[in-house]
mmCIF file of C-alpha atoms (C1' of nucleotides) in Angstrom:
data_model
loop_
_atom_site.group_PDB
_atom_site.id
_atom_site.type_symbol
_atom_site.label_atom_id
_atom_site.label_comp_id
_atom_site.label_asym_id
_atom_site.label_seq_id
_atom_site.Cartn_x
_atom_site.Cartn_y
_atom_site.Cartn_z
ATOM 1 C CA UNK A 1107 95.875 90.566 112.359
ATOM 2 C CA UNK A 1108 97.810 92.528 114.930
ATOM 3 C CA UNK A 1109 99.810 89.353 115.105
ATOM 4 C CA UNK A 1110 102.629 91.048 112.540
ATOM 5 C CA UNK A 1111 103.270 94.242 115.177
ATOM 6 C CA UNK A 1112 103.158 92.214 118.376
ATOM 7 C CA UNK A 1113 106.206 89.487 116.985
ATOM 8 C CA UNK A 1114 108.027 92.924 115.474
ATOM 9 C CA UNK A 1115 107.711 94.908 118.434
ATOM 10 C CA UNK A 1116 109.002 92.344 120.797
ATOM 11 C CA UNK A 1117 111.714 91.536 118.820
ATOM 12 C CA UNK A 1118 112.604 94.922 118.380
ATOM 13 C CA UNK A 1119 112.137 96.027 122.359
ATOM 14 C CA UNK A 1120 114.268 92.836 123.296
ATOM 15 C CA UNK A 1121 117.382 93.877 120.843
ATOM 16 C CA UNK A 1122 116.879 97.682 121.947
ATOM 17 C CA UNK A 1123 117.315 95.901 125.744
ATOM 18 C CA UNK A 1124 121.153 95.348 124.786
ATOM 19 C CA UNK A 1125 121.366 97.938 122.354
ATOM 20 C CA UNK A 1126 120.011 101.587 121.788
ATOM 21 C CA UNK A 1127 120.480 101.632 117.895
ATOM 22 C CA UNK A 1128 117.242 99.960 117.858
ATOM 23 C CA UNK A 1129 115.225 102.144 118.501
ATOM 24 C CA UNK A 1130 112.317 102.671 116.359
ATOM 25 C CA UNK A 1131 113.507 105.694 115.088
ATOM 26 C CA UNK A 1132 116.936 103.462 114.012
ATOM 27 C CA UNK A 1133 115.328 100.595 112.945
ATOM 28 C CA UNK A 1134 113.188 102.653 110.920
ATOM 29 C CA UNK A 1135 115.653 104.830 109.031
ATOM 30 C CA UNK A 1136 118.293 101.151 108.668
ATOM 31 C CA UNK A 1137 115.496 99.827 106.847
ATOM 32 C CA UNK A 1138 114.085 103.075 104.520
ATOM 33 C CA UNK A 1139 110.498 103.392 106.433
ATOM 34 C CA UNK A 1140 109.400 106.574 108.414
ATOM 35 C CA UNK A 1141 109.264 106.078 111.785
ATOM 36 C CA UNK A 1142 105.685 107.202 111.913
ATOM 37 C CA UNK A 1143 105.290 104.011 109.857
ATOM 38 C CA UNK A 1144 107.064 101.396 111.374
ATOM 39 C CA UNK A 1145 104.922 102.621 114.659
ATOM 40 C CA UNK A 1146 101.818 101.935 113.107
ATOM 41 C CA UNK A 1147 102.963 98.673 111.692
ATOM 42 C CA UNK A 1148 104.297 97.603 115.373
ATOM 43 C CA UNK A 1149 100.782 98.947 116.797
ATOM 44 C CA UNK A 1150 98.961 97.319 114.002
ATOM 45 C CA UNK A 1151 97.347 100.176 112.847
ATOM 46 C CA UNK A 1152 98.030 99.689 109.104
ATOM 47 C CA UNK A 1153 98.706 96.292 107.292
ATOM 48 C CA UNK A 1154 101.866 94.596 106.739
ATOM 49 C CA UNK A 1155 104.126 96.130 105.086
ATOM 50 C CA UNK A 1156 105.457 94.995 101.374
ATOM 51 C CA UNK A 1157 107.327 92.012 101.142
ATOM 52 C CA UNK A 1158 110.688 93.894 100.601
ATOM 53 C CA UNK A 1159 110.043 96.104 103.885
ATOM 54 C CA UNK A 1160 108.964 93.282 105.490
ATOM 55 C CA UNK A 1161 111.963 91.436 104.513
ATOM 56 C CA UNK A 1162 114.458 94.035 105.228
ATOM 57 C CA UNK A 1163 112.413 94.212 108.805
ATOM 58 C CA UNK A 1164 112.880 91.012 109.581
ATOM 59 C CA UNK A 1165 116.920 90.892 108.748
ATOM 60 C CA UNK A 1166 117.672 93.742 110.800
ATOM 61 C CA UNK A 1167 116.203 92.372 113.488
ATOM 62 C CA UNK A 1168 117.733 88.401 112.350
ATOM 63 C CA UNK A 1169 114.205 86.670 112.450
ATOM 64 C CA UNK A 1170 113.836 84.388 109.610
ATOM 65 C CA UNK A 1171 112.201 86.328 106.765
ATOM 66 C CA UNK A 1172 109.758 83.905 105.672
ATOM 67 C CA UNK A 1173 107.939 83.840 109.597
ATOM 68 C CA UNK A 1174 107.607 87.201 109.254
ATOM 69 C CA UNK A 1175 106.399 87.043 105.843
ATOM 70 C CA UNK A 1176 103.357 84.267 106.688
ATOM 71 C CA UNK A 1177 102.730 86.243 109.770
ATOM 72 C CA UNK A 1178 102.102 89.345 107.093
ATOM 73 C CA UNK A 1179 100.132 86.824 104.900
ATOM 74 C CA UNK A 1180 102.330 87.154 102.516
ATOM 75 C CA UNK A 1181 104.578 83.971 100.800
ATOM 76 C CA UNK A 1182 107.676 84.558 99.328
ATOM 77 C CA UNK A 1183 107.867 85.992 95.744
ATOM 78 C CA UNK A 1184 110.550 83.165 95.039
ATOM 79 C CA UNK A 1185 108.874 80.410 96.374
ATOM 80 C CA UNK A 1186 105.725 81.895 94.351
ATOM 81 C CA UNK A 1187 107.613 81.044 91.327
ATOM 82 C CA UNK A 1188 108.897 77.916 91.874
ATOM 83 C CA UNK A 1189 105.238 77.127 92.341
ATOM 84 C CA UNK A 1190 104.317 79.206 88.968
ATOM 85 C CA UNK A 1191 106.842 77.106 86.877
ATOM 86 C CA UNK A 1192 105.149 73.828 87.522
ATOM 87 C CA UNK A 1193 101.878 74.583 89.101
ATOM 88 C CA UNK A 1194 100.255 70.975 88.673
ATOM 89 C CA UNK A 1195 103.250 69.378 90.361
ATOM 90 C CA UNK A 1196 104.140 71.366 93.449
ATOM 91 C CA UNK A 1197 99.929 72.482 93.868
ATOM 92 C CA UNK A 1198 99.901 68.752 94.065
ATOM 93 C CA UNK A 1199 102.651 68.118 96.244
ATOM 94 C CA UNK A 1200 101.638 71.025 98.823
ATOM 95 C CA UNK A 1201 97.838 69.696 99.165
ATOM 96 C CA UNK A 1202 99.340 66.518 99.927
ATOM 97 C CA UNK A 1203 101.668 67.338 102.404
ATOM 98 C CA UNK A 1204 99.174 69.785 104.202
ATOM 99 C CA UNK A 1205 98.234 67.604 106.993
ATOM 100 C CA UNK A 1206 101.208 65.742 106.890
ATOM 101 C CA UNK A 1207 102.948 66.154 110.311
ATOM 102 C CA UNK A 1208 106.172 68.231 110.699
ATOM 103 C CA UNK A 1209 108.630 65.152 111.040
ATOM 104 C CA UNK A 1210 107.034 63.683 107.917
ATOM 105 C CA UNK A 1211 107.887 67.062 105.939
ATOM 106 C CA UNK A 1212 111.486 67.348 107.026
ATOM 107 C CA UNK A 1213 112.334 63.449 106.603
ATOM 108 C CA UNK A 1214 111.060 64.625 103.005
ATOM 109 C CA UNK A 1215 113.216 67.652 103.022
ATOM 110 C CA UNK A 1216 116.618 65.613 104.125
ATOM 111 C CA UNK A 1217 115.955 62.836 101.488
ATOM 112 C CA UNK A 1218 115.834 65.528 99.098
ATOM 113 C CA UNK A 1219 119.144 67.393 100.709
ATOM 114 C CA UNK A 1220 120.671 64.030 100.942
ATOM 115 C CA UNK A 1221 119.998 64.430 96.928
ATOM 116 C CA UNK A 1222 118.673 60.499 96.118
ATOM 117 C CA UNK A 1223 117.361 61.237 92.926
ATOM 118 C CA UNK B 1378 102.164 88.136 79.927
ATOM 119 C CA UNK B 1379 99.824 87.734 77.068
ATOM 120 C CA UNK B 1380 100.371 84.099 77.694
ATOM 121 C CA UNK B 1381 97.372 83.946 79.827
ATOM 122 C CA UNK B 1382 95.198 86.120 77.139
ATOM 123 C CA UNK B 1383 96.345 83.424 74.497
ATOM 124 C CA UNK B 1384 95.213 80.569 76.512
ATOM 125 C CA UNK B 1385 92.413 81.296 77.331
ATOM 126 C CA UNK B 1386 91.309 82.306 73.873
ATOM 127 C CA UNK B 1387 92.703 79.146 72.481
ATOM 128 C CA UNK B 1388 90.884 76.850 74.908
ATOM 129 C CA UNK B 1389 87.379 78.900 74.914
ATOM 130 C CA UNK B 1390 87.769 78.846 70.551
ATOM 131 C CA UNK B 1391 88.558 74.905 70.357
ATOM 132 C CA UNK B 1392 85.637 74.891 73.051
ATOM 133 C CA UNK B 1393 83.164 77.171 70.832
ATOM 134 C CA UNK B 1394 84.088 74.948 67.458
ATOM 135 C CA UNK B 1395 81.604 71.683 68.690
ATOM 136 C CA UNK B 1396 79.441 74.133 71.088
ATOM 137 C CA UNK B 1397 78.183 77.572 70.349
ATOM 138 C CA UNK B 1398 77.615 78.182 74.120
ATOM 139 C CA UNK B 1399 81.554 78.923 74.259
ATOM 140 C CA UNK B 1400 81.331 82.192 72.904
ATOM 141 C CA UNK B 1401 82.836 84.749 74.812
ATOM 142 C CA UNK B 1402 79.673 86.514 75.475
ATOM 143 C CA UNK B 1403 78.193 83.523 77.131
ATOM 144 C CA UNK B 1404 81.520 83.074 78.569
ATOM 145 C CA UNK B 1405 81.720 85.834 80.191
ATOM 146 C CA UNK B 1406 78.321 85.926 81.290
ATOM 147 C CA UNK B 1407 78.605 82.268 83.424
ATOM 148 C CA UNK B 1408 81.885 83.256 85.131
ATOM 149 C CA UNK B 1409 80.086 86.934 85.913
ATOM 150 C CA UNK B 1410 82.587 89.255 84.355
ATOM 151 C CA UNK B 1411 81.126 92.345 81.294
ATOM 152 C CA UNK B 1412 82.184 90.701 77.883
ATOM 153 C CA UNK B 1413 84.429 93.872 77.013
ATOM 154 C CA UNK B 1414 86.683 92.475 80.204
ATOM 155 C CA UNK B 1415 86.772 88.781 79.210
ATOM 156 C CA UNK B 1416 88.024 90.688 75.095
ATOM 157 C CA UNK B 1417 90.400 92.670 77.166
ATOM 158 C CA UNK B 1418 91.678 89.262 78.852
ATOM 159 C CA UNK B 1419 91.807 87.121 76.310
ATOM 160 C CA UNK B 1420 94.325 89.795 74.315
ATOM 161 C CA UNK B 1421 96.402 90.677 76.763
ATOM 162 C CA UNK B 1422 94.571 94.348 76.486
ATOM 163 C CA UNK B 1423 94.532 93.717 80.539
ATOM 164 C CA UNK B 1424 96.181 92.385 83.639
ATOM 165 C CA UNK B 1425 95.183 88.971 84.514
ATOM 166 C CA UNK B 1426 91.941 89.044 86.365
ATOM 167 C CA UNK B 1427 91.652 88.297 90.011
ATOM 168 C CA UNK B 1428 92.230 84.957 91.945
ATOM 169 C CA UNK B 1429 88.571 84.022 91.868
ATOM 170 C CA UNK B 1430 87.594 84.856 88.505
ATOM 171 C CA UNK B 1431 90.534 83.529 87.072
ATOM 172 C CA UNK B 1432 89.198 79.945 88.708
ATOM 173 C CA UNK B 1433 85.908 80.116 87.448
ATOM 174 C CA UNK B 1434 87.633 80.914 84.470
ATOM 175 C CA UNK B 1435 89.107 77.678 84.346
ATOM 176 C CA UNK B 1436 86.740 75.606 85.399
ATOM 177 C CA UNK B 1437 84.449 77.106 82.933
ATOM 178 C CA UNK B 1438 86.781 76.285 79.982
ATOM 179 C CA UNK B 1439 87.510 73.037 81.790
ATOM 180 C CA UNK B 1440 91.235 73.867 82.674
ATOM 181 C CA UNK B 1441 93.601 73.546 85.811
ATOM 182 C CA UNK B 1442 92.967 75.852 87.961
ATOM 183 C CA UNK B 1443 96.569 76.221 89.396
ATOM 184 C CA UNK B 1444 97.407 76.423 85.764
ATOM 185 C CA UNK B 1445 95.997 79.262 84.452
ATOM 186 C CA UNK B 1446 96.357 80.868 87.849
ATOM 187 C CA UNK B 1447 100.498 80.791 86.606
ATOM 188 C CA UNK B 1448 100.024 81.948 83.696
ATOM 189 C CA UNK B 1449 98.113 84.738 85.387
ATOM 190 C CA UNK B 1450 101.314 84.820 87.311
ATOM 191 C CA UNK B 1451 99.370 83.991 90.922
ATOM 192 C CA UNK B 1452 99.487 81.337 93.682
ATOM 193 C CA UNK B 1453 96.219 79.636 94.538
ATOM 194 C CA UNK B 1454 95.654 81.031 98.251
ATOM 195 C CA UNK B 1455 94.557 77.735 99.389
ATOM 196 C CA UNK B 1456 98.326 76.522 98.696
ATOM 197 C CA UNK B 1457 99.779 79.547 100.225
ATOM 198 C CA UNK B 1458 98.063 79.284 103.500
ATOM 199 C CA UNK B 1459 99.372 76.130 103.746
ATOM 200 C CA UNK B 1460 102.559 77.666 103.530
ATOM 201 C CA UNK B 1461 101.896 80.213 105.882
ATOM 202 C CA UNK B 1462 100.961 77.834 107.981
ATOM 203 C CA UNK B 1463 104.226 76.342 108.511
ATOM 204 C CA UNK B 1464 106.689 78.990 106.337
ATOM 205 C CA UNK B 1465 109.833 77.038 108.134
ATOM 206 C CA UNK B 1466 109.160 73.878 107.075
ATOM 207 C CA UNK B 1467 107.747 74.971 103.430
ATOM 208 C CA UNK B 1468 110.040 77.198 102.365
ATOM 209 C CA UNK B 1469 112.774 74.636 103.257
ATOM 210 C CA UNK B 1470 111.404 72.114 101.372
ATOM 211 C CA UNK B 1471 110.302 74.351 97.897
ATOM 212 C CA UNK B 1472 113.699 75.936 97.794
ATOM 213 C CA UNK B 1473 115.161 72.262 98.155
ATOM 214 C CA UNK B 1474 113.228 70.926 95.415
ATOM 215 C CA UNK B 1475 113.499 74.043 93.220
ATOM 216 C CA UNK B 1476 115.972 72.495 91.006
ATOM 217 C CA UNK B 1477 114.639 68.586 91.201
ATOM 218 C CA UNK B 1478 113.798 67.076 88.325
ATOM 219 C CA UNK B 1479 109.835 66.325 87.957
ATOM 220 C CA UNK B 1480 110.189 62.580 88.593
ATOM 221 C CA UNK B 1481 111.965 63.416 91.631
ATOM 222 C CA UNK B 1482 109.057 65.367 92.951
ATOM 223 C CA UNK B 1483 106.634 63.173 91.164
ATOM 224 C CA UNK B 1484 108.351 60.344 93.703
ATOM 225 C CA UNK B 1485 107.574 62.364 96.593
ATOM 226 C CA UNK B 1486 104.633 62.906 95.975
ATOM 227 C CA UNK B 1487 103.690 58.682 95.176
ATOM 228 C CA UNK B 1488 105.045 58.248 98.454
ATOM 229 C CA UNK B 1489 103.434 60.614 100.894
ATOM 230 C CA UNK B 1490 99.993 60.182 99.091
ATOM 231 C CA UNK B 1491 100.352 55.888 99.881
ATOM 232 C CA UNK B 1492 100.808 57.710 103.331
ATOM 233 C CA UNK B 1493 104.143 55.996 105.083
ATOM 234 C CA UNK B 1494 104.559 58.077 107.637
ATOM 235 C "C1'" DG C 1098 65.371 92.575 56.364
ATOM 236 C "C1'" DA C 1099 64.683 92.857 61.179
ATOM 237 C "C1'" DA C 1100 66.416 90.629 65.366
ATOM 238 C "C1'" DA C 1101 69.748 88.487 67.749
ATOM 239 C "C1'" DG C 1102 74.304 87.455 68.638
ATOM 240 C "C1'" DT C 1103 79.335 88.210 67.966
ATOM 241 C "C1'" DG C 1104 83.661 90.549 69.333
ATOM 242 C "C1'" DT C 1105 85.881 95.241 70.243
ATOM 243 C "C1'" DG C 1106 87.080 100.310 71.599
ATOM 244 C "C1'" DT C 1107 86.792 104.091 74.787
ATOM 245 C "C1'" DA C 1108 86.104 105.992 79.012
ATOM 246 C "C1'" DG C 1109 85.486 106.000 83.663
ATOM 247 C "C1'" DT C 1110 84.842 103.975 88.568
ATOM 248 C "C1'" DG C 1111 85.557 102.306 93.467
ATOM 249 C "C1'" DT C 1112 88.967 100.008 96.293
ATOM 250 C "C1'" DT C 1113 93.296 98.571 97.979
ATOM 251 C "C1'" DT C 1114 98.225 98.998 98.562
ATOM 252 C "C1'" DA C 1115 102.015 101.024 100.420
ATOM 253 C "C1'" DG C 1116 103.512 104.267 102.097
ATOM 254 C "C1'" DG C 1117 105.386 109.926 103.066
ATOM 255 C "C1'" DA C 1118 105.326 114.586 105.652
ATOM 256 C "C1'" DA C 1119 104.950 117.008 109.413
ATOM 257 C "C1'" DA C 1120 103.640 117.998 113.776
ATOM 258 C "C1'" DC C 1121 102.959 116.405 118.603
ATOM 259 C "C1'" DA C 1122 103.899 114.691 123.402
ATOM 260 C "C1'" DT C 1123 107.139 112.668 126.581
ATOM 261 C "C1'" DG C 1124 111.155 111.830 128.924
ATOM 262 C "C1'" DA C 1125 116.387 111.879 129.581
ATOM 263 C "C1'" DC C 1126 120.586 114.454 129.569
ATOM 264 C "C1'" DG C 1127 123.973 117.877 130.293
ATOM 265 C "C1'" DC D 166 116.431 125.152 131.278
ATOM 266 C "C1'" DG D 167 117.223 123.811 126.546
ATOM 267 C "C1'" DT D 168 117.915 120.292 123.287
ATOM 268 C "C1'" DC D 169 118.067 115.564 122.085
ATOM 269 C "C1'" DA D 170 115.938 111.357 121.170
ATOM 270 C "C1'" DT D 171 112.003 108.567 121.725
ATOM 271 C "C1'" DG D 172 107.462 106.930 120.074
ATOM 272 C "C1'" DT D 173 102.909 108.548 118.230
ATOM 273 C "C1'" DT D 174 99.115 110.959 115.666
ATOM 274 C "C1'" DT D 175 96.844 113.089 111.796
ATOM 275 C "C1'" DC D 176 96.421 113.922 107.229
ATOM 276 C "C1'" DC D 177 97.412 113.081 102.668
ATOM 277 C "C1'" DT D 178 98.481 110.597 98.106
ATOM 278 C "C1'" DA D 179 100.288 108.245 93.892
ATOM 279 C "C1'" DA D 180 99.878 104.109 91.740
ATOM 280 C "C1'" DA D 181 97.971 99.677 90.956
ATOM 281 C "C1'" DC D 182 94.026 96.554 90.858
ATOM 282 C "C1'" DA D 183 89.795 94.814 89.149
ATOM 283 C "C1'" DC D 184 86.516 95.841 87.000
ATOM 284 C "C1'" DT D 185 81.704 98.200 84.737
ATOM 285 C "C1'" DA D 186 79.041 100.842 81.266
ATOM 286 C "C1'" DC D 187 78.073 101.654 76.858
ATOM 287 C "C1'" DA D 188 78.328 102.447 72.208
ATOM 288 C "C1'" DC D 189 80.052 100.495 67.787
ATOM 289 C "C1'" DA D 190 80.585 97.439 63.699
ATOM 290 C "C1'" DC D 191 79.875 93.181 61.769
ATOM 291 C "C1'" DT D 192 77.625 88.503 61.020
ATOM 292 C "C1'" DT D 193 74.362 85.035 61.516
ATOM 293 C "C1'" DT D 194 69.694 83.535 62.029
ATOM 294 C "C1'" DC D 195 64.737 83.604 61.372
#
DNA sequence: GAAAGTGTGTAGTGTTTAGGAAACATGACG
DNA sequence: CGTCATGTTTCCTAAACACTACACACTTTC
């Protein structure tokens, strides 16, 4: 599970290549962590953290929040409820789409952009 | 969030009118939980309870699972690995069909279960 | 009228979550 | 050399989560 600190670090070290305000330190203090946590996160020495921090994490350094959520094994809390207000219909949906391959989903996903309903 | 309390009371009772085994002693007893808890539950005295009891829960009283896991204001994790699995892909598609009316999804889901891909 | 079964109230428990505080070691800079 | 800034380590904790244990009062059953 020390997937989470690996994908953070690296993203972090390659934006602190170009630029020194991210440093841990920096990064830390931008997003309201100490840095003695955000080191243990990156070394995966302590869990995840919530899904704000995590969120916040993931915008400063512009990876797409929900990666960095799954990769904390954690879903979005809005997603969570669109699930919540009609469990039987998108539990149903989801199981059926879980093998589905990837071009199958996002054909799904434009039809539904392309709003045909 | 004494809608889950409610429900399950009202389902066990209508349960317990044709069959005495569906009190919530005996209840409580087959899904493994002290019958104080299941009292606490069932008037919104407590949080929901966990993931797993909250499924035997169901299945006991013969309900949906996903169901009363929303009322209980939880995601099965089965469905969220899936997400996690492919958060991209997911999240696109859930956000898209936040707003869709039922038949819409209902549609979607016809189609990808007579498997056209 | 005892035994068994019903639901409820009070109190307390172990575990997990999500961090904070402060000190430490290392290297770069001026 | 001193002082920044960097990342790291150790120790600690407040709150939430998910329950258990047990005694109590009442009702039904035998």
């Amino acid at each position: 599970m020390t997937q989470f600190g690996t994908y953070v670090n690296t993203a972090r070290r390659s934006l602190q290549e170009h630029d020194r305000r991210y440093s841990l330190r920096q990064v830390a203090k931008r997003i309201g962590v100490e840095p003695g946590y955000l080191s243990k996160i990156e070394r995966g020495q302590v869990a995840p953290p919530s899904e704000a921090a995590t969120v916040r994490l993931a915008k400063e350094l512009d990876q797409d929040p929900d990666v960095l959520l799954a990769l904390g094994g954690k879903v979005s809390s809005d997603l969570q409820e669109v699930i919540r207000k009609r469990p039987r219909l998108f539990a149903q949906l989801i199981r059926e789409l879980r093998d589905a391959p990837d071009h199958a989903v996002l054909r799904i996903v434009r039809e539904v952009r392309d709003g045909d309903w």
